[in-house]
GROMACS .gro file of C-alpha atoms in nm:
model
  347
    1UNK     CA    1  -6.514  -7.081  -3.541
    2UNK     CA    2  -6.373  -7.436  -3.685
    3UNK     CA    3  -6.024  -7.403  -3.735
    4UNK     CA    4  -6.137  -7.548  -4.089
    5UNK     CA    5  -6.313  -7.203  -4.124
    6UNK     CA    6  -6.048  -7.000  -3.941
    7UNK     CA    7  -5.819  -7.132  -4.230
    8UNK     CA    8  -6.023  -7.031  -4.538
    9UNK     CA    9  -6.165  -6.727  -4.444
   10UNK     CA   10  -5.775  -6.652  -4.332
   11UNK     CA   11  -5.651  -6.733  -4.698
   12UNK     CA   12  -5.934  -6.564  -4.880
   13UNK     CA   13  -5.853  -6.211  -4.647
   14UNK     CA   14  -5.525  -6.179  -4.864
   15UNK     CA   15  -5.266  -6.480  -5.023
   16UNK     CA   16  -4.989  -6.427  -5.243
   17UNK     CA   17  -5.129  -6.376  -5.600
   18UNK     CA   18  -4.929  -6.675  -5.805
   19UNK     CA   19  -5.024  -6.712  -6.132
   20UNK     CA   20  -5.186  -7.066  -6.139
   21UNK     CA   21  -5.421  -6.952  -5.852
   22UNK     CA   22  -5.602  -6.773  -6.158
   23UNK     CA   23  -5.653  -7.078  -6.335
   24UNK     CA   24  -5.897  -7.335  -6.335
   25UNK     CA   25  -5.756  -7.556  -6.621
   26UNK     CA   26  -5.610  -7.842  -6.508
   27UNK     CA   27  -5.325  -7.864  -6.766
   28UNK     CA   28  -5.216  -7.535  -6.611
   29UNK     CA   29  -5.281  -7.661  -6.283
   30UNK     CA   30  -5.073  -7.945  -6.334
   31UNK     CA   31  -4.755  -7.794  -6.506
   32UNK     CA   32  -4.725  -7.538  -6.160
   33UNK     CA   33  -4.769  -7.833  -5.944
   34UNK     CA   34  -4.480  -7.989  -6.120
   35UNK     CA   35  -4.282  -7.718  -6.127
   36UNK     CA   36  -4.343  -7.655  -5.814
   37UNK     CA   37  -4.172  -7.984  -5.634
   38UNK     CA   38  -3.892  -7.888  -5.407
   39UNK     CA   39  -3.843  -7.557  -5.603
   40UNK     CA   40  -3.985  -7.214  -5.471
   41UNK     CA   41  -4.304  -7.029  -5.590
   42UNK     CA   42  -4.098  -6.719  -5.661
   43UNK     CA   43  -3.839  -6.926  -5.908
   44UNK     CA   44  -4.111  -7.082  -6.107
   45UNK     CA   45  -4.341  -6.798  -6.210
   46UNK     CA   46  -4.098  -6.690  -6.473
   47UNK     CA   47  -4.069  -7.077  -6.606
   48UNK     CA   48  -4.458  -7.126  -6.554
   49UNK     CA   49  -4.548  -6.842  -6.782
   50UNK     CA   50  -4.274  -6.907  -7.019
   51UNK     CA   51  -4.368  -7.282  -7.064
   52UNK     CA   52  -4.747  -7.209  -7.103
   53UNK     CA   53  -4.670  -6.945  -7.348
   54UNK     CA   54  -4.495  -7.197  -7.552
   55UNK     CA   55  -4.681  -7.543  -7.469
   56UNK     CA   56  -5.054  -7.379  -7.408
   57UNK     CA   57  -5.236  -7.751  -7.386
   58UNK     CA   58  -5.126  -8.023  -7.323
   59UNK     CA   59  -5.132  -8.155  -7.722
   60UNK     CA   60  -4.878  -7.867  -7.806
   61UNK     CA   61  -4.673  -8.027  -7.513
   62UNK     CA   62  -4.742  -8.369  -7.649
   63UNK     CA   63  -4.576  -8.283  -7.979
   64UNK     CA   64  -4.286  -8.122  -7.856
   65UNK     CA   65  -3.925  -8.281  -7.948
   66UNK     CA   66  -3.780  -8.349  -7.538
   67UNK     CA   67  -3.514  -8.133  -7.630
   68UNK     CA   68  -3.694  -7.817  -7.659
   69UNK     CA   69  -3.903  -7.896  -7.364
   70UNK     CA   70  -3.550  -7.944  -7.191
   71UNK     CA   71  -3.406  -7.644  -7.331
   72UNK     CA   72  -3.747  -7.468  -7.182
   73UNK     CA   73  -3.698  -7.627  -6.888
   74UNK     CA   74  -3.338  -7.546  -6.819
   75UNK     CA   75  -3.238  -7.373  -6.486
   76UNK     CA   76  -3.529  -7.502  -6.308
   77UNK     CA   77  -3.330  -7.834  -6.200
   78UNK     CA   78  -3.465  -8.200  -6.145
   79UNK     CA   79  -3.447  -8.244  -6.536
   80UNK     CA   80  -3.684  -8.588  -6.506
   81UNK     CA   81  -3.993  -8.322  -6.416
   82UNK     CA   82  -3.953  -8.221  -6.775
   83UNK     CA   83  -3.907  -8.550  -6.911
   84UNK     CA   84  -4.251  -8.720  -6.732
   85UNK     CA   85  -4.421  -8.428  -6.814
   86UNK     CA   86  -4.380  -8.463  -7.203
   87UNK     CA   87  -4.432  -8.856  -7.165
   88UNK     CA   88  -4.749  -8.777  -6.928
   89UNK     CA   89  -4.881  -8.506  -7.205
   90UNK     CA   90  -4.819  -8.800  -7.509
   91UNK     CA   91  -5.060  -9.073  -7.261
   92UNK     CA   92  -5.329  -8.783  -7.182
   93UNK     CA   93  -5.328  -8.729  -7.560
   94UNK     CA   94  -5.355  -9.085  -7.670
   95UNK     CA   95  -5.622  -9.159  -7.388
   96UNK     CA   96  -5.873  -8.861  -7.545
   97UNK     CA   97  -5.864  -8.645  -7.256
   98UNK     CA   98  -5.726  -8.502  -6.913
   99UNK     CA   99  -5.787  -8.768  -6.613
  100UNK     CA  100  -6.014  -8.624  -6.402
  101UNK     CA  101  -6.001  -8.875  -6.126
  102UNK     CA  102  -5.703  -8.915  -5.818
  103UNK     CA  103  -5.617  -9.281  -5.963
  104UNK     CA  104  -5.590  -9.209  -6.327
  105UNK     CA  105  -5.347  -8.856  -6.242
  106UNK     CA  106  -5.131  -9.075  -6.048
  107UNK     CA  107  -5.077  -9.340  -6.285
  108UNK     CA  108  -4.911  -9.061  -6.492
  109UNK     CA  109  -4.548  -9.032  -6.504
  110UNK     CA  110  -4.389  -8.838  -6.259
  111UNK     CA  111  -4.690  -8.783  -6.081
  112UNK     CA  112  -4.734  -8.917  -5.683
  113UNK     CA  113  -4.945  -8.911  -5.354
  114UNK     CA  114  -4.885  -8.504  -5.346
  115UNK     CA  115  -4.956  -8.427  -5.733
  116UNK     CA  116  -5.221  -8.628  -5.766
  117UNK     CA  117  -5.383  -8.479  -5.442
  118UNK     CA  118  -5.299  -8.121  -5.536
  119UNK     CA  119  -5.444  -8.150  -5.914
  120UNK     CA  120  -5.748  -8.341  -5.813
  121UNK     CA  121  -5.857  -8.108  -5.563
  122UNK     CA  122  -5.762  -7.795  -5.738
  123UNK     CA  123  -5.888  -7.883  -6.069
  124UNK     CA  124  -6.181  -8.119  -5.980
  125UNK     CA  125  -6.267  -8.024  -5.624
  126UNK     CA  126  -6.244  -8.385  -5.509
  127UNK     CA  127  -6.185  -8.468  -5.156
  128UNK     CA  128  -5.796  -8.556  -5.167
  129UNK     CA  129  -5.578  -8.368  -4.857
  130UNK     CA  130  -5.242  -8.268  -5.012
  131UNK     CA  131  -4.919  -8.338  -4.800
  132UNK     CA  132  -4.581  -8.160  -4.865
  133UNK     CA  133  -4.343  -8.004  -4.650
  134UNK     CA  134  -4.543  -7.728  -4.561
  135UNK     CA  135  -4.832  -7.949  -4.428
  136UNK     CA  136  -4.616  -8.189  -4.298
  137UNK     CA  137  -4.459  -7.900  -4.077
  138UNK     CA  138  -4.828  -7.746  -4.017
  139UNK     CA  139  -4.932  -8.102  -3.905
  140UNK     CA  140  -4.640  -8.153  -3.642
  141UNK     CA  141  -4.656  -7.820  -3.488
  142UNK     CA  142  -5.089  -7.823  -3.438
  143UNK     CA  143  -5.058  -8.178  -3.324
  144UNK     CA  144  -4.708  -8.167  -3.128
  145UNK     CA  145  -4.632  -8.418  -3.274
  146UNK     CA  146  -4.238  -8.493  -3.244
  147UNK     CA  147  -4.262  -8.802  -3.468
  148UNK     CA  148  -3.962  -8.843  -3.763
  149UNK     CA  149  -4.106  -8.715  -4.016
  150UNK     CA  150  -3.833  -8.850  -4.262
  151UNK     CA  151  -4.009  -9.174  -4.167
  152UNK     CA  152  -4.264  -9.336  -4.428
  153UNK     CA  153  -4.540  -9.450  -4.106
  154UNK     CA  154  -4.508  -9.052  -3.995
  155UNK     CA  155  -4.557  -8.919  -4.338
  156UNK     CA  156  -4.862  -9.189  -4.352
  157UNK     CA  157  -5.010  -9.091  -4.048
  158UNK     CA  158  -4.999  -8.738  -4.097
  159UNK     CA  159  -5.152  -8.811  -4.442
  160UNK     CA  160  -5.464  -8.910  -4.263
  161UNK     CA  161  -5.454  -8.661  -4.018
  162UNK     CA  162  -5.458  -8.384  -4.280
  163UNK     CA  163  -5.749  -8.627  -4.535
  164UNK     CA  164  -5.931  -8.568  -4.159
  165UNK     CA  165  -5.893  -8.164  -4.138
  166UNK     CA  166  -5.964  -8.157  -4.517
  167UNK     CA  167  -6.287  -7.941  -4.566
  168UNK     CA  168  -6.490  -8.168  -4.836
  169UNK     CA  169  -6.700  -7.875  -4.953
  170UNK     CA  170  -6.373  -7.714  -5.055
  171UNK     CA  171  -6.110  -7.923  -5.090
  172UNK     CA  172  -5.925  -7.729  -5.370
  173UNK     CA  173  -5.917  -7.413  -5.172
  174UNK     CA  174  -5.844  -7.577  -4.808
  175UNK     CA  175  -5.558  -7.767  -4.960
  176UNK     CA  176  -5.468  -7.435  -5.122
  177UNK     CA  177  -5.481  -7.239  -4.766
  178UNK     CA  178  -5.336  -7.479  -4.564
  179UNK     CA  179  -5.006  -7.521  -4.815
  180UNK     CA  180  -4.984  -7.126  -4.801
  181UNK     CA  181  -5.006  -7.111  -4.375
  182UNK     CA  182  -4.703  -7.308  -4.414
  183UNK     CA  183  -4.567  -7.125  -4.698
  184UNK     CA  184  -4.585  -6.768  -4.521
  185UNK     CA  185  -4.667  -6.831  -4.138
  186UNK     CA  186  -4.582  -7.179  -3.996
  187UNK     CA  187  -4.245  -7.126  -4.105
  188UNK     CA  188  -3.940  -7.347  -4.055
  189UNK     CA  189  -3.779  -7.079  -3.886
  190UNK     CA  190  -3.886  -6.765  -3.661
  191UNK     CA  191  -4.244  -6.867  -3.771
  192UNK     CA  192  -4.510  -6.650  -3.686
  193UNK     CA  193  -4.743  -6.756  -3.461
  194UNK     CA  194  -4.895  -6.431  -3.352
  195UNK     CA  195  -5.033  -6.417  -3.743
  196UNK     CA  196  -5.181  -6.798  -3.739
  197UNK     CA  197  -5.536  -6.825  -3.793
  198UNK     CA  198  -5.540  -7.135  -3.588
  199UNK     CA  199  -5.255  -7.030  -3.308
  200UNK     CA  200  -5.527  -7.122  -3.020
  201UNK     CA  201  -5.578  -7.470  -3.178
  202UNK     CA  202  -5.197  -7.549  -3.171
  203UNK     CA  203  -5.090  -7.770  -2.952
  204UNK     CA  204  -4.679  -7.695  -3.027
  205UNK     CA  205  -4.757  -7.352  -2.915
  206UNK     CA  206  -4.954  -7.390  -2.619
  207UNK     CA  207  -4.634  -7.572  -2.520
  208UNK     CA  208  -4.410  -7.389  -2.638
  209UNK     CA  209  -4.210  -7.666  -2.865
  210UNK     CA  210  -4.272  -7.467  -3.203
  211UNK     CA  211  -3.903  -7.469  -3.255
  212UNK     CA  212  -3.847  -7.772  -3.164
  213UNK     CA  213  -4.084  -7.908  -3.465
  214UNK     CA  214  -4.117  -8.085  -3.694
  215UNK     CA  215  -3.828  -8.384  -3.612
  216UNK     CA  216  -3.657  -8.532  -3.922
  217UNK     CA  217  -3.402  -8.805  -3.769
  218UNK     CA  218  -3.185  -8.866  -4.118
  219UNK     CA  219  -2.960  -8.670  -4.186
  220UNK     CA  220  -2.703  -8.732  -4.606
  221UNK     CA  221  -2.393  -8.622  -4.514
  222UNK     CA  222  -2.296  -8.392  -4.878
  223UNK     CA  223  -2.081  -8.554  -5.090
  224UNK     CA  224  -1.766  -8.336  -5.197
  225UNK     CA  225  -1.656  -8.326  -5.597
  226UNK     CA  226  -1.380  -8.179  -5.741
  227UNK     CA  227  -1.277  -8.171  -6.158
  228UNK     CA  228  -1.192  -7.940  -6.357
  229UNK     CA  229  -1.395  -7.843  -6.683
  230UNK     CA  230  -1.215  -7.732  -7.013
  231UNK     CA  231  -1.259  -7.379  -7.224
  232UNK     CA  232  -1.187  -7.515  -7.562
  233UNK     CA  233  -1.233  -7.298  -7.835
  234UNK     CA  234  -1.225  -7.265  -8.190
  235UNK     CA  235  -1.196  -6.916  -8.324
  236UNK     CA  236  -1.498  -6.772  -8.191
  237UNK     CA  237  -1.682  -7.123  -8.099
  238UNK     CA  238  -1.640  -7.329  -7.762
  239UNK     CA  239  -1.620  -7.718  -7.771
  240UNK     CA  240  -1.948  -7.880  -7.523
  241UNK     CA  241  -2.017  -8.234  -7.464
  242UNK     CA  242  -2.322  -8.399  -7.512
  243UNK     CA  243  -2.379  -8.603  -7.160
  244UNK     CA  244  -2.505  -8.993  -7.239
  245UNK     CA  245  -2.861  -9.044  -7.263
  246UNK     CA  246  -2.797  -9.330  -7.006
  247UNK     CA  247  -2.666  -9.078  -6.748
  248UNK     CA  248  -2.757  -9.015  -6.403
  249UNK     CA  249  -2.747  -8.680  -6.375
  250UNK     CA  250  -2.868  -8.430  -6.662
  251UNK     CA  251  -2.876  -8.682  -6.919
  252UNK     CA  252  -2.888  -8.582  -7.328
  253UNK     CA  253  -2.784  -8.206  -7.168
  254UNK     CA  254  -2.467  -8.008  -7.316
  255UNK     CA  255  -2.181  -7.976  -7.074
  256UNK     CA  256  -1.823  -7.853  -7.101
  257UNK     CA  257  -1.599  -8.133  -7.098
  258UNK     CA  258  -1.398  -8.250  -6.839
  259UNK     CA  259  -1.014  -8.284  -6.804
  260UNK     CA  260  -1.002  -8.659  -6.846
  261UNK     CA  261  -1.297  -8.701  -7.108
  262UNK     CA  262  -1.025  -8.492  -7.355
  263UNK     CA  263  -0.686  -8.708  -7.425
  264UNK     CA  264  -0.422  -8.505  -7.460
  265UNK     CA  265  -0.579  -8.169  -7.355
  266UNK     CA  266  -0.333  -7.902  -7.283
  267UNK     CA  267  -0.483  -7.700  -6.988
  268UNK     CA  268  -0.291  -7.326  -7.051
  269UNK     CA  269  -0.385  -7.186  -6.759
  270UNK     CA  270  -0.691  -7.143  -6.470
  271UNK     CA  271  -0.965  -6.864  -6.557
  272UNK     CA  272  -1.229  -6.924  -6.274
  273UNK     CA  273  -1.354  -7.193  -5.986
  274UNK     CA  274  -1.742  -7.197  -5.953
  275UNK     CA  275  -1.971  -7.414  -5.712
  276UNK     CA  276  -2.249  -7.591  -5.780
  277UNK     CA  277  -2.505  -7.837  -5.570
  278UNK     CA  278  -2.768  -8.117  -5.681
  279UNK     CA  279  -2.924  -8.233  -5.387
  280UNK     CA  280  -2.641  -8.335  -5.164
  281UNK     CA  281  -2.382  -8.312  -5.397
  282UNK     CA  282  -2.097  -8.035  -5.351
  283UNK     CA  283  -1.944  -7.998  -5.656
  284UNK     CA  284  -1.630  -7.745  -5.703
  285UNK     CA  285  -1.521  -7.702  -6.079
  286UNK     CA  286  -1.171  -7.560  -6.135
  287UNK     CA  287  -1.219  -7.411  -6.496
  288UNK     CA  288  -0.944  -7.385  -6.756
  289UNK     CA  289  -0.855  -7.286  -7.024
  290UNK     CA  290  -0.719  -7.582  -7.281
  291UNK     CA  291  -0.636  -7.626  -7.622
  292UNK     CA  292  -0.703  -7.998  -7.798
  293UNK     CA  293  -0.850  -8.162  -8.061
  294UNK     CA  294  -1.246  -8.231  -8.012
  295UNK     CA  295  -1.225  -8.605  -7.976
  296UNK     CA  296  -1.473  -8.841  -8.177
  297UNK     CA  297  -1.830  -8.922  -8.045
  298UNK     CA  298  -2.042  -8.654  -7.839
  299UNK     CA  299  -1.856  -8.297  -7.896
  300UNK     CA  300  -1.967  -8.018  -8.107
  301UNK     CA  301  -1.886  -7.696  -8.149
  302UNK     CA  302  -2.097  -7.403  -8.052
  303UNK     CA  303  -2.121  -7.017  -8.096
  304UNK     CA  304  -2.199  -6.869  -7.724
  305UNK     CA  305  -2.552  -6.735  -7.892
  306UNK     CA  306  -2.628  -7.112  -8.016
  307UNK     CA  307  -2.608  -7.217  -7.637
  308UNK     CA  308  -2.972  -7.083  -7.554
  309UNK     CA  309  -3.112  -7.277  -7.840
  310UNK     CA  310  -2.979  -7.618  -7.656
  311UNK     CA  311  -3.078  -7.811  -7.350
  312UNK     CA  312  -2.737  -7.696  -7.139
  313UNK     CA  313  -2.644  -7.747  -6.805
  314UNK     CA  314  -2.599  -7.493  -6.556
  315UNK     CA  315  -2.256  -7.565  -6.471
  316UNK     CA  316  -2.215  -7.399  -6.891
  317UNK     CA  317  -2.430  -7.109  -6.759
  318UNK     CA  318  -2.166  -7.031  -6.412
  319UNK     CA  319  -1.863  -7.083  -6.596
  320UNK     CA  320  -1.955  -6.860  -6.926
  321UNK     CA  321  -2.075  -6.607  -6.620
  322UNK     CA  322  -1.794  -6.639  -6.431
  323UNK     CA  323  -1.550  -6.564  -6.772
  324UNK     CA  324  -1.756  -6.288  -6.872
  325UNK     CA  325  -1.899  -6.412  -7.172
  326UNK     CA  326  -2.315  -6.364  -7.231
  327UNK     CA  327  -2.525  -6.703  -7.361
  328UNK     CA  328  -2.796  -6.470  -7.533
  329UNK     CA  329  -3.070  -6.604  -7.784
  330UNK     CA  330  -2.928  -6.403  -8.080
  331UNK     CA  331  -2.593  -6.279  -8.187
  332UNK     CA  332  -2.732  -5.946  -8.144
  333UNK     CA  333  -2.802  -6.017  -7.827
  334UNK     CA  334  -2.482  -6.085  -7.684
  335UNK     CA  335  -2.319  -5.804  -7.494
  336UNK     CA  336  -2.017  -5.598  -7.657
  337UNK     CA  337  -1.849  -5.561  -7.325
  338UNK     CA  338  -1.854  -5.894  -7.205
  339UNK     CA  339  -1.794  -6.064  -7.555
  340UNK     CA  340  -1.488  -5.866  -7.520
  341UNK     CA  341  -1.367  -5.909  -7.132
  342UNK     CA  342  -1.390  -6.272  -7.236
  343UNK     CA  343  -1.172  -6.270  -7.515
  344UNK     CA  344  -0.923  -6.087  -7.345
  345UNK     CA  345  -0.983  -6.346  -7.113
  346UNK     CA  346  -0.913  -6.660  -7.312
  347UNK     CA  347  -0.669  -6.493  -7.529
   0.00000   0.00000   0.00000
């Protein structure tokens, strides 16, 4: 049988059942291939569902204020996902209609090679091979190929490799099978060959490199930060800061201030340390309790039950975790126990 086939008929015996595989709208399509970008399947179904329940087309996501789709989107991480997508929804709307061709998706905010190939295939069935980590890996291994795959002529090359194993009569489900041998067989580690569909067609295992594959060369040494974040509070409220909308990282997002962003802060004493990464960033956060004056400009006061009604970082989320104190969607909501553990706490 063509390995093609071997592949198909292998994904269509039993796949994991992910909600967008139900779907063949391509606004729903396209929010789960967003989502989906260096974040696991598992970790966005919640989100998905959530965000479609709330946003069902893309002109209900067109109209929505960024901070709500933020607030939506928080938790999920790589905030500018959230961003493009409203921006992307606001040009579909104004152009009459969902692009329907590989060109016009990727001229979309926040949409490249991958998306484009992924929505186009799916949603239209045209003949556009996807490549993300779990082809690239699939690639390597059937080809041996020991190639840096960090490099931009590898990732080309195994672009065209993969356009040439692409079944045309099915793109959207060959695109679909080959991501999920990756996904659940070809794995990164202790992969499981004796499961593949194509195992006699792979060249890495015939020689027994599997392991060994694929190569990625480069290597970002994490970058270690250290600060400490203030507990503020006023009666039962807790001072936040809104981060610039010029910022790097999380901009427009509530965070709790930092030691040197509050003159004159009076740090009482240390309630908890929490950890937190973005990409290769190690951040530590020493988190204290301080009493001050909430300076001029970006601070404002919130009740803990108010914080699920804001875009709000995570590193908010950890430390109100880490103190004992709930962020719930209504005063109701939040927990006697821990309401009181954390002020006993900051008291």
């Amino acid at each position: 049988m063509d390995p093609r086939n071997r592949i198909v008929a292998w994904y269509e015996s039993g796949h994991r059942d992910l909600p967008w595989r139900n779907t063949a709208d391509p606004y729903a399509i396209w929010i789960s291939e967003i989502m989906l970008q260096q974040t696991r399947a598992q970790a966005v179904i919640p989100y998905y569902e959530r965000f479609l329940e709330r946003y069902p087309d893309v002109a209900a996501l067109a109209a929505a204020e960024e901070a709500d789709v933020l607030t939506l989107w928080a938790g999920l991480g790589y905030y500018s996902r959230a961003r493009n997508l409203r921006k992307a929804a606001q040009q579909i709307v104004a152009a009459g209609g969902f692009p329907r061709s590989y060109a016009a998706l990727l001229a979309l905010p926040g949409i490249g090679d991958y998306t484009a190939a992924a929505v186009a295939s799916i949603a239209f069935e045209l003949p556009h091979a996807v490549l993300d980590g779990n082809v690239l890996r699939v690639v390597a291994r059937v080809e041996n190929d020991a190639s840096d795959i960090s490099s931009a002529r590898t990732r080309q090359r195994f672009r065209e490799i993969a356009q040439a194993w692409l079944d045309i009569k099915r793109p959207g489900v060959f695109n679909q099978a080959l991501m999920e041998l990756g996904a659940t067989i070809c794995l990164p580690k202790n992969p499981r060959c004796s499961e593949c569909p194509v195992r006699d067609h792979c060249r890495a295992y015939a020689a027994g490199t599997v392991a060994q594959l694929p190569v990625k060369l480069r290597r970002i040494e994490p970058v270690k930060i250290e600060d400490t974040l203030l507990i503020i509070r006023r009666g039962e409220r807790i001072l936040l800061r809104q981060r610039e909308a010029t910022a790097s990282r999380m901009a427009g997002f509530w965070d709790l201030p930092a030691l040197a962003q509050i003159p004159g802060a009076r740090v009482e004493r240390t309630l908890a340390v929490i950890r937190h990464t973005i990409t290769h960033h190690r951040f530590t956060f020493t988190i204290a309790l301080a009493t001050a004056r909430a300076p001029e400009g970006d601070f404002r006061w919130f009740h803990s039950h108010e914080m699920a009604g804001i875009p709000l970082c995570t590193t908010v989320r950890k430390a109100m975790r880490a103190i004992g104190l709930r962020i719930a969607a209504k005063p109701a909501e939040v927990a006697a126990d821990g309401a009181r553990v954390a002020a006993n706490r900051l008291s």
